[in-house]
Amino acid sequence: MDLNAAKKRRGLGPLRSSSPFAPDSQRHASFRDAFTADKARPPTPPPTTAFQSAAATTVQTRISPLIAEKFQNLAKSYDDEWHEKHVAETEARRILGNTQAELAAARQQIVELEARTEPDDVAARTLGEANLAKHQVLSLISHQNRLHIQQAVDGELSRGANGDPSGGGPDDPFEERLGLARQLRQMLAEQRQAEADYVDALSMVGVGDKIEKYRKLLKRCLDPKDGESLDTNLDSLIDMMEEERDVNDLEAAGPSEPTDLALRA
């Protein structure tokens, strides 16, 4: 035990005195201190070996710098390639972020638009009501125009019966009456096309206000007494207009047009 204690005391070395006038303790530098000092010291270039051979000297003085330059250029090319890839990756990430933001905004707009749109059944019902009102208006306009034409024809016939020479009569040449009939048929076709175009133009006003506008137009086309009871008699009115439409379709498909009509005044 005494031997171990003596070795331990020798290993610790001289203790530092607490007196300010005492000399510094003589501590020997260890291997760890030497290794730390070597790491802190900048690396020294390897010593240049002096060769006696001319070939070795040529390799050392000429070829070695060329090889070192080649490796330096190769390392620089690798670094430039990495820099280009890094820039491209940064740009790709930026584009991806912008695209994802635009996609999220587009999806949000789609959700908002879907929330504003009407359900399919409501839209189909509204479209059906609008088409029905369109046919009703077309039938009423056609019926009203026929009434005006019939009144004009009755006036012409009454003037012809009273001996008015401007009214025309059975003594007119056949060619003239045939020409008038053809002209009348063409004008009737143009009138029907104009009626259809007029109704189509009305249908472009907007789906939300179509039904109310067609209802007001129906009341305006009908007599005041019938217009007041339009809502209650709408079904019977629709049946009547459908019957008139079927009759008109049969007349239009016939071999000839009626020739006893005149243009509306």
PDB file of C-alpha atoms in Angstrom:
ATOM      1  CA  MET A   1       0.000   0.000   0.000  1.00  0.00           C
ATOM      2  CA  ASP A   2       2.882   2.394   0.776  1.00  0.00           C
ATOM      3  CA  LEU A   3       4.445   1.628  -2.608  1.00  0.00           C
ATOM      4  CA  ASN A   4       1.196   2.416  -4.461  1.00  0.00           C
ATOM      5  CA  ALA A   5       0.720   5.645  -2.549  1.00  0.00           C
ATOM      6  CA  ALA A   6       4.266   6.710  -3.374  1.00  0.00           C
ATOM      7  CA  LYS A   7       3.712   6.006  -7.096  1.00  0.00           C
ATOM      8  CA  LYS A   8       0.468   7.975  -7.035  1.00  0.00           C
ATOM      9  CA  ARG A   9       2.190  10.932  -5.444  1.00  0.00           C
ATOM     10  CA  ARG A  10       4.941  10.808  -8.055  1.00  0.00           C
ATOM     11  CA  GLY A  11       2.377  10.626 -10.846  1.00  0.00           C
ATOM     12  CA  LEU A  12       0.571  13.692  -9.625  1.00  0.00           C
ATOM     13  CA  GLY A  13       3.745  15.763  -9.719  1.00  0.00           C
ATOM     14  CA  PRO A  14       4.579  18.684  -7.489  1.00  0.00           C
ATOM     15  CA  LEU A  15       1.599  20.464  -6.073  1.00  0.00           C
ATOM     16  CA  ARG A  16       1.123  24.165  -6.768  1.00  0.00           C
ATOM     17  CA  SER A  17       1.849  26.384  -3.787  1.00  0.00           C
ATOM     18  CA  SER A  18      -0.784  28.791  -2.553  1.00  0.00           C
ATOM     19  CA  SER A  19       1.816  31.477  -1.973  1.00  0.00           C
ATOM     20  CA  PRO A  20       1.999  34.210  -4.641  1.00  0.00           C
ATOM     21  CA  PHE A  21       5.795  34.272  -4.320  1.00  0.00           C
ATOM     22  CA  ALA A  22       6.234  30.565  -4.937  1.00  0.00           C
ATOM     23  CA  PRO A  23       7.645  29.498  -8.364  1.00  0.00           C
ATOM     24  CA  ASP A  24       5.392  27.895 -10.986  1.00  0.00           C
ATOM     25  CA  SER A  25       5.054  24.165 -10.834  1.00  0.00           C
ATOM     26  CA  GLN A  26       7.255  22.360 -13.333  1.00  0.00           C
ATOM     27  CA  ARG A  27       4.656  20.374 -15.356  1.00  0.00           C
ATOM     28  CA  HIS A  28       5.990  18.219 -18.180  1.00  0.00           C
ATOM     29  CA  ALA A  29       4.303  18.371 -21.568  1.00  0.00           C
ATOM     30  CA  SER A  30       2.284  15.266 -22.277  1.00  0.00           C
ATOM     31  CA  PHE A  31       1.571  13.460 -25.584  1.00  0.00           C
ATOM     32  CA  ARG A  32      -1.902  15.001 -25.710  1.00  0.00           C
ATOM     33  CA  ASP A  33      -0.452  18.519 -25.560  1.00  0.00           C
ATOM     34  CA  ALA A  34       1.889  17.742 -28.411  1.00  0.00           C
ATOM     35  CA  PHE A  35      -0.965  16.307 -30.538  1.00  0.00           C
ATOM     36  CA  THR A  36      -3.113  19.402 -29.937  1.00  0.00           C
ATOM     37  CA  ALA A  37      -0.252  21.672 -30.946  1.00  0.00           C
ATOM     38  CA  ASP A  38       0.249  19.694 -34.150  1.00  0.00           C
ATOM     39  CA  LYS A  39      -3.415  20.091 -35.066  1.00  0.00           C
ATOM     40  CA  ALA A  40      -3.318  23.857 -34.472  1.00  0.00           C
ATOM     41  CA  ARG A  41      -0.218  24.274 -36.630  1.00  0.00           C
ATOM     42  CA  PRO A  42      -1.000  24.847 -40.369  1.00  0.00           C
ATOM     43  CA  PRO A  43      -0.042  21.927 -42.594  1.00  0.00           C
ATOM     44  CA  THR A  44       3.329  22.231 -44.187  1.00  0.00           C
ATOM     45  CA  PRO A  45       3.728  21.327 -47.824  1.00  0.00           C
ATOM     46  CA  PRO A  46       5.525  18.093 -48.486  1.00  0.00           C
ATOM     47  CA  PRO A  47       9.195  18.615 -49.092  1.00  0.00           C
ATOM     48  CA  THR A  48      10.280  18.604 -52.659  1.00  0.00           C
ATOM     49  CA  THR A  49      12.427  15.647 -53.377  1.00  0.00           C
ATOM     50  CA  ALA A  50      15.407  16.257 -55.556  1.00  0.00           C
ATOM     51  CA  PHE A  51      15.669  13.477 -58.127  1.00  0.00           C
ATOM     52  CA  GLN A  52      18.854  12.576 -59.885  1.00  0.00           C
ATOM     53  CA  SER A  53      17.102  11.040 -62.929  1.00  0.00           C
ATOM     54  CA  ALA A  54      16.156  13.335 -65.791  1.00  0.00           C
ATOM     55  CA  ALA A  55      12.895  11.442 -66.371  1.00  0.00           C
ATOM     56  CA  ALA A  56      11.904  11.780 -62.738  1.00  0.00           C
ATOM     57  CA  THR A  57      12.759  15.456 -62.797  1.00  0.00           C
ATOM     58  CA  THR A  58      10.632  15.930 -65.936  1.00  0.00           C
ATOM     59  CA  VAL A  59       7.693  14.171 -64.313  1.00  0.00           C
ATOM     60  CA  GLN A  60       8.063  16.296 -61.205  1.00  0.00           C
ATOM     61  CA  THR A  61       8.466  19.644 -62.937  1.00  0.00           C
ATOM     62  CA  ARG A  62       6.196  19.289 -65.974  1.00  0.00           C
ATOM     63  CA  ILE A  63       3.748  16.427 -65.731  1.00  0.00           C
ATOM     64  CA  SER A  64       2.814  16.772 -62.069  1.00  0.00           C
ATOM     65  CA  PRO A  65       1.589  20.396 -62.448  1.00  0.00           C
ATOM     66  CA  LEU A  66      -0.459  19.391 -65.509  1.00  0.00           C
ATOM     67  CA  ILE A  67      -2.084  16.511 -63.641  1.00  0.00           C
ATOM     68  CA  ALA A  68      -2.792  18.773 -60.654  1.00  0.00           C
ATOM     69  CA  GLU A  69      -4.354  21.349 -62.990  1.00  0.00           C
ATOM     70  CA  LYS A  70      -6.510  18.650 -64.616  1.00  0.00           C
ATOM     71  CA  PHE A  71      -7.776  17.485 -61.237  1.00  0.00           C
ATOM     72  CA  GLN A  72      -8.421  21.098 -60.241  1.00  0.00           C
ATOM     73  CA  ASN A  73     -10.474  21.669 -63.408  1.00  0.00           C
ATOM     74  CA  LEU A  74     -12.356  18.419 -62.815  1.00  0.00           C
ATOM     75  CA  ALA A  75     -13.195  19.466 -59.271  1.00  0.00           C
ATOM     76  CA  LYS A  76     -14.314  22.892 -60.529  1.00  0.00           C
ATOM     77  CA  SER A  77     -16.557  21.282 -63.165  1.00  0.00           C
ATOM     78  CA  TYR A  78     -18.160  19.128 -60.475  1.00  0.00           C
ATOM     79  CA  ASP A  79     -18.728  22.220 -58.361  1.00  0.00           C
ATOM     80  CA  ASP A  80     -20.243  24.145 -61.305  1.00  0.00           C
ATOM     81  CA  GLU A  81     -22.531  21.220 -62.098  1.00  0.00           C
ATOM     82  CA  TRP A  82     -23.691  21.059 -58.488  1.00  0.00           C
ATOM     83  CA  HIS A  83     -24.342  24.803 -58.528  1.00  0.00           C
ATOM     84  CA  GLU A  84     -26.452  24.524 -61.706  1.00  0.00           C
ATOM     85  CA  LYS A  85     -28.443  21.642 -60.258  1.00  0.00           C
ATOM     86  CA  HIS A  86     -28.951  23.577 -57.042  1.00  0.00           C
ATOM     87  CA  VAL A  87     -30.260  26.614 -58.940  1.00  0.00           C
ATOM     88  CA  ALA A  88     -32.532  24.402 -61.078  1.00  0.00           C
ATOM     89  CA  GLU A  89     -33.863  22.636 -57.995  1.00  0.00           C
ATOM     90  CA  THR A  90     -34.578  25.965 -56.301  1.00  0.00           C
ATOM     91  CA  GLU A  91     -36.439  27.206 -59.388  1.00  0.00           C
ATOM     92  CA  ALA A  92     -38.386  23.943 -59.652  1.00  0.00           C
ATOM     93  CA  ARG A  93     -39.400  24.199 -56.005  1.00  0.00           C
ATOM     94  CA  ARG A  94     -40.549  27.778 -56.568  1.00  0.00           C
ATOM     95  CA  ILE A  95     -42.619  26.792 -59.625  1.00  0.00           C
ATOM     96  CA  LEU A  96     -44.063  23.842 -57.724  1.00  0.00           C
ATOM     97  CA  GLY A  97     -45.050  26.094 -54.840  1.00  0.00           C
ATOM     98  CA  ASN A  98     -46.735  28.595 -57.175  1.00  0.00           C
ATOM     99  CA  THR A  99     -48.537  25.800 -59.019  1.00  0.00           C
ATOM    100  CA  GLN A 100     -49.803  24.297 -55.791  1.00  0.00           C
ATOM    101  CA  ALA A 101     -51.024  27.720 -54.656  1.00  0.00           C
ATOM    102  CA  GLU A 102     -52.841  28.283 -57.973  1.00  0.00           C
ATOM    103  CA  LEU A 103     -54.347  24.801 -57.778  1.00  0.00           C
ATOM    104  CA  ALA A 104     -55.607  25.462 -54.264  1.00  0.00           C
ATOM    105  CA  ALA A 105     -57.116  28.783 -55.394  1.00  0.00           C
ATOM    106  CA  ALA A 106     -58.801  27.100 -58.386  1.00  0.00           C
ATOM    107  CA  ARG A 107     -60.264  24.399 -56.153  1.00  0.00           C
ATOM    108  CA  GLN A 108     -61.556  27.051 -53.778  1.00  0.00           C
ATOM    109  CA  GLN A 109     -63.214  28.870 -56.673  1.00  0.00           C
ATOM    110  CA  ILE A 110     -64.777  25.612 -57.866  1.00  0.00           C
ATOM    111  CA  VAL A 111     -66.189  25.001 -54.400  1.00  0.00           C
ATOM    112  CA  GLU A 112     -67.617  28.526 -54.288  1.00  0.00           C
ATOM    113  CA  LEU A 113     -69.156  28.188 -57.764  1.00  0.00           C
ATOM    114  CA  GLU A 114     -70.664  24.811 -56.898  1.00  0.00           C
ATOM    115  CA  ALA A 115     -72.184  26.361 -53.798  1.00  0.00           C
ATOM    116  CA  ARG A 116     -73.765  29.092 -55.937  1.00  0.00           C
ATOM    117  CA  THR A 117     -75.187  26.790 -58.617  1.00  0.00           C
ATOM    118  CA  GLU A 118     -78.647  25.350 -58.284  1.00  0.00           C
ATOM    119  CA  PRO A 119     -79.208  21.620 -57.895  1.00  0.00           C
ATOM    120  CA  ASP A 120     -79.785  19.616 -61.054  1.00  0.00           C
ATOM    121  CA  ASP A 121     -83.444  18.962 -60.352  1.00  0.00           C
ATOM    122  CA  VAL A 122     -84.169  22.653 -59.712  1.00  0.00           C
ATOM    123  CA  ALA A 123     -82.306  23.694 -62.866  1.00  0.00           C
ATOM    124  CA  ALA A 124     -84.130  21.069 -64.944  1.00  0.00           C
ATOM    125  CA  ARG A 125     -87.493  22.154 -63.576  1.00  0.00           C
ATOM    126  CA  THR A 126     -86.735  25.809 -64.275  1.00  0.00           C
ATOM    127  CA  LEU A 127     -85.605  24.979 -67.801  1.00  0.00           C
ATOM    128  CA  GLY A 128     -88.755  22.972 -68.426  1.00  0.00           C
ATOM    129  CA  GLU A 129     -90.952  25.812 -67.208  1.00  0.00           C
ATOM    130  CA  ALA A 130     -89.052  28.268 -69.385  1.00  0.00           C
ATOM    131  CA  ASN A 131     -89.489  26.067 -72.476  1.00  0.00           C
ATOM    132  CA  LEU A 132     -93.182  25.699 -71.736  1.00  0.00           C
ATOM    133  CA  ALA A 133     -93.571  29.444 -71.393  1.00  0.00           C
ATOM    134  CA  LYS A 134     -91.677  29.871 -74.658  1.00  0.00           C
ATOM    135  CA  HIS A 135     -94.145  27.657 -76.539  1.00  0.00           C
ATOM    136  CA  GLN A 136     -97.035  29.464 -74.909  1.00  0.00           C
ATOM    137  CA  VAL A 137     -95.774  32.858 -76.016  1.00  0.00           C
ATOM    138  CA  LEU A 138     -95.159  31.591 -79.542  1.00  0.00           C
ATOM    139  CA  SER A 139     -98.671  30.181 -79.782  1.00  0.00           C
ATOM    140  CA  LEU A 140    -100.234  33.354 -78.440  1.00  0.00           C
ATOM    141  CA  ILE A 141     -98.278  35.584 -80.806  1.00  0.00           C
ATOM    142  CA  SER A 142     -99.203  33.383 -83.762  1.00  0.00           C
ATOM    143  CA  HIS A 143    -102.854  33.412 -82.729  1.00  0.00           C
ATOM    144  CA  GLN A 144    -102.833  37.182 -82.341  1.00  0.00           C
ATOM    145  CA  ASN A 145    -101.235  37.662 -85.766  1.00  0.00           C
ATOM    146  CA  ARG A 146    -103.827  35.389 -87.367  1.00  0.00           C
ATOM    147  CA  LEU A 147    -106.589  37.442 -85.832  1.00  0.00           C
ATOM    148  CA  HIS A 148    -105.120  40.625 -87.329  1.00  0.00           C
ATOM    149  CA  ILE A 149    -104.757  38.943 -90.711  1.00  0.00           C
ATOM    150  CA  GLN A 150    -108.318  37.647 -90.575  1.00  0.00           C
ATOM    151  CA  GLN A 151    -109.583  41.122 -89.787  1.00  0.00           C
ATOM    152  CA  ALA A 152    -107.667  42.524 -92.747  1.00  0.00           C
ATOM    153  CA  VAL A 153    -109.053  39.793 -95.022  1.00  0.00           C
ATOM    154  CA  ASP A 154    -112.594  40.442 -93.854  1.00  0.00           C
ATOM    155  CA  GLY A 155    -112.133  44.137 -94.600  1.00  0.00           C
ATOM    156  CA  GLU A 156    -110.851  43.401 -98.094  1.00  0.00           C
ATOM    157  CA  LEU A 157    -113.740  41.026 -98.770  1.00  0.00           C
ATOM    158  CA  SER A 158    -116.280  43.544 -97.553  1.00  0.00           C
ATOM    159  CA  ARG A 159    -114.839  46.244 -99.804  1.00  0.00           C
ATOM    160  CA  GLY A 160    -114.899  43.827-102.745  1.00  0.00           C
ATOM    161  CA  ALA A 161    -118.512  42.963-102.059  1.00  0.00           C
ATOM    162  CA  ASN A 162    -119.434  46.663-101.978  1.00  0.00           C
ATOM    163  CA  GLY A 163    -117.971  47.200-105.460  1.00  0.00           C
ATOM    164  CA  ASP A 164    -114.648  48.776-104.458  1.00  0.00           C
ATOM    165  CA  PRO A 165    -112.344  48.330-107.483  1.00  0.00           C
ATOM    166  CA  SER A 166    -109.196  48.313-105.308  1.00  0.00           C
ATOM    167  CA  GLY A 167    -110.338  45.221-103.408  1.00  0.00           C
ATOM    168  CA  GLY A 168    -109.822  42.683-106.199  1.00  0.00           C
ATOM    169  CA  GLY A 169    -112.382  40.018-107.083  1.00  0.00           C
ATOM    170  CA  PRO A 170    -113.035  36.816-108.944  1.00  0.00           C
ATOM    171  CA  ASP A 171    -112.495  38.616-112.283  1.00  0.00           C
ATOM    172  CA  ASP A 172    -108.758  39.057-111.579  1.00  0.00           C
ATOM    173  CA  PRO A 173    -106.469  37.024-113.841  1.00  0.00           C
ATOM    174  CA  PHE A 174    -105.459  33.599-112.578  1.00  0.00           C
ATOM    175  CA  GLU A 175    -101.749  34.361-112.904  1.00  0.00           C
ATOM    176  CA  GLU A 176    -102.109  37.427-110.693  1.00  0.00           C
ATOM    177  CA  ARG A 177    -103.982  35.486-108.012  1.00  0.00           C
ATOM    178  CA  LEU A 178    -101.402  32.686-108.191  1.00  0.00           C
ATOM    179  CA  GLY A 179     -98.589  35.189-107.776  1.00  0.00           C
ATOM    180  CA  LEU A 180    -100.333  36.764-104.819  1.00  0.00           C
ATOM    181  CA  ALA A 181    -100.835  33.340-103.249  1.00  0.00           C
ATOM    182  CA  ARG A 182     -97.148  32.496-103.611  1.00  0.00           C
ATOM    183  CA  GLN A 183     -96.163  35.861-102.216  1.00  0.00           C
ATOM    184  CA  LEU A 184     -98.524  35.319 -99.314  1.00  0.00           C
ATOM    185  CA  ARG A 185     -97.079  31.882 -98.595  1.00  0.00           C
ATOM    186  CA  GLN A 186     -93.553  33.302 -98.529  1.00  0.00           C
ATOM    187  CA  MET A 187     -94.596  36.111 -96.239  1.00  0.00           C
ATOM    188  CA  LEU A 188     -96.350  33.700 -93.899  1.00  0.00           C
ATOM    189  CA  ALA A 189     -93.170  31.639 -93.651  1.00  0.00           C
ATOM    190  CA  GLU A 190     -91.183  34.789 -92.928  1.00  0.00           C
ATOM    191  CA  GLN A 191     -93.729  35.794 -90.323  1.00  0.00           C
ATOM    192  CA  ARG A 192     -93.468  32.445 -88.540  1.00  0.00           C
ATOM    193  CA  GLN A 193     -89.687  32.682 -88.587  1.00  0.00           C
ATOM    194  CA  ALA A 194     -89.882  36.202 -87.194  1.00  0.00           C
ATOM    195  CA  GLU A 195     -92.197  35.003 -84.433  1.00  0.00           C
ATOM    196  CA  ALA A 196     -89.791  32.207 -83.522  1.00  0.00           C
ATOM    197  CA  ASP A 197     -86.835  34.617 -83.557  1.00  0.00           C
ATOM    198  CA  TYR A 198     -88.746  37.024 -81.353  1.00  0.00           C
ATOM    199  CA  VAL A 199     -89.494  34.332 -78.803  1.00  0.00           C
ATOM    200  CA  ASP A 200     -85.892  33.118 -78.904  1.00  0.00           C
ATOM    201  CA  ALA A 201     -84.710  36.661 -78.263  1.00  0.00           C
ATOM    202  CA  LEU A 202     -87.019  36.885 -75.274  1.00  0.00           C
ATOM    203  CA  SER A 203     -85.668  33.608 -73.949  1.00  0.00           C
ATOM    204  CA  MET A 204     -82.151  35.079 -73.784  1.00  0.00           C
ATOM    205  CA  VAL A 205     -83.115  37.573 -71.091  1.00  0.00           C
ATOM    206  CA  GLY A 206     -82.200  35.307 -68.168  1.00  0.00           C
ATOM    207  CA  VAL A 207     -83.599  32.166 -66.666  1.00  0.00           C
ATOM    208  CA  GLY A 208     -84.465  33.703 -63.310  1.00  0.00           C
ATOM    209  CA  ASP A 209     -86.797  36.356 -64.791  1.00  0.00           C
ATOM    210  CA  LYS A 210     -88.150  34.317 -67.709  1.00  0.00           C
ATOM    211  CA  ILE A 211     -91.207  32.877 -66.028  1.00  0.00           C
ATOM    212  CA  GLU A 212     -92.399  36.168 -64.596  1.00  0.00           C
ATOM    213  CA  LYS A 213     -91.849  38.021 -67.860  1.00  0.00           C
ATOM    214  CA  TYR A 214     -93.657  35.352 -69.865  1.00  0.00           C
ATOM    215  CA  ARG A 215     -96.505  35.463 -67.400  1.00  0.00           C
ATOM    216  CA  LYS A 216     -96.814  39.214 -67.836  1.00  0.00           C
ATOM    217  CA  LEU A 217     -96.611  38.798 -71.604  1.00  0.00           C
ATOM    218  CA  LEU A 218     -99.374  36.199 -71.514  1.00  0.00           C
ATOM    219  CA  LYS A 219    -101.593  38.534 -69.534  1.00  0.00           C
ATOM    220  CA  ARG A 220    -100.873  41.329 -72.003  1.00  0.00           C
ATOM    221  CA  CYS A 221    -101.739  39.149 -75.016  1.00  0.00           C
ATOM    222  CA  LEU A 222    -104.987  37.925 -73.488  1.00  0.00           C
ATOM    223  CA  ASP A 223    -108.127  39.883 -72.789  1.00  0.00           C
ATOM    224  CA  PRO A 224    -108.201  41.711 -69.445  1.00  0.00           C
ATOM    225  CA  LYS A 225    -110.877  39.344 -68.171  1.00  0.00           C
ATOM    226  CA  ASP A 226    -108.917  36.233 -69.188  1.00  0.00           C
ATOM    227  CA  GLY A 227    -105.662  37.755 -67.937  1.00  0.00           C
ATOM    228  CA  GLU A 228    -107.015  38.058 -64.416  1.00  0.00           C
ATOM    229  CA  SER A 229    -107.841  34.349 -64.317  1.00  0.00           C
ATOM    230  CA  LEU A 230    -104.614  33.257 -66.025  1.00  0.00           C
ATOM    231  CA  ASP A 231    -103.217  31.457 -62.989  1.00  0.00           C
ATOM    232  CA  THR A 232    -106.398  29.478 -62.363  1.00  0.00           C
ATOM    233  CA  ASN A 233    -107.063  28.631 -66.029  1.00  0.00           C
ATOM    234  CA  LEU A 234    -103.457  28.022 -67.017  1.00  0.00           C
ATOM    235  CA  ASP A 235    -103.910  24.282 -67.566  1.00  0.00           C
ATOM    236  CA  SER A 236    -106.892  24.724 -69.870  1.00  0.00           C
ATOM    237  CA  LEU A 237    -105.087  27.481 -71.726  1.00  0.00           C
ATOM    238  CA  ILE A 238    -102.078  25.225 -72.261  1.00  0.00           C
ATOM    239  CA  ASP A 239    -104.312  22.449 -73.616  1.00  0.00           C
ATOM    240  CA  MET A 240    -105.977  24.877 -76.002  1.00  0.00           C
ATOM    241  CA  MET A 241    -102.657  26.200 -77.290  1.00  0.00           C
ATOM    242  CA  GLU A 242    -101.307  22.673 -77.760  1.00  0.00           C
ATOM    243  CA  GLU A 243    -104.364  21.779 -79.834  1.00  0.00           C
ATOM    244  CA  GLU A 244    -103.869  24.882 -81.947  1.00  0.00           C
ATOM    245  CA  ARG A 245    -100.217  24.019 -82.414  1.00  0.00           C
ATOM    246  CA  ASP A 246    -101.078  20.516 -83.605  1.00  0.00           C
ATOM    247  CA  VAL A 247    -103.583  21.929 -86.089  1.00  0.00           C
ATOM    248  CA  ASN A 248    -101.043  24.461 -87.327  1.00  0.00           C
ATOM    249  CA  ASP A 249     -98.448  21.735 -87.784  1.00  0.00           C
ATOM    250  CA  LEU A 250    -100.897  19.721 -89.875  1.00  0.00           C
ATOM    251  CA  GLU A 251    -101.693  22.757 -92.001  1.00  0.00           C
ATOM    252  CA  ALA A 252     -98.004  23.502 -92.492  1.00  0.00           C
ATOM    253  CA  ALA A 253     -97.374  19.923 -93.614  1.00  0.00           C
ATOM    254  CA  GLY A 254    -100.217  20.080 -96.178  1.00  0.00           C
ATOM    255  CA  PRO A 255     -99.710  20.368 -99.957  1.00  0.00           C
ATOM    256  CA  SER A 256    -100.677  24.015-100.202  1.00  0.00           C
ATOM    257  CA  GLU A 257    -101.139  27.101 -98.079  1.00  0.00           C
ATOM    258  CA  PRO A 258    -104.478  28.888 -97.710  1.00  0.00           C
ATOM    259  CA  THR A 259    -104.789  31.722-100.236  1.00  0.00           C
ATOM    260  CA  ASP A 260    -107.597  33.691 -98.613  1.00  0.00           C
ATOM    261  CA  LEU A 261    -105.307  35.530 -96.153  1.00  0.00           C
ATOM    262  CA  ALA A 262    -103.727  38.938 -96.494  1.00  0.00           C
ATOM    263  CA  LEU A 263    -100.865  40.672 -94.791  1.00  0.00           C
ATOM    264  CA  ARG A 264    -101.412  42.396 -91.494  1.00  0.00           C
ATOM    265  CA  ALA A 265    -102.034  46.053 -91.930  1.00  0.00           C
TER     266      ALA A 265
END
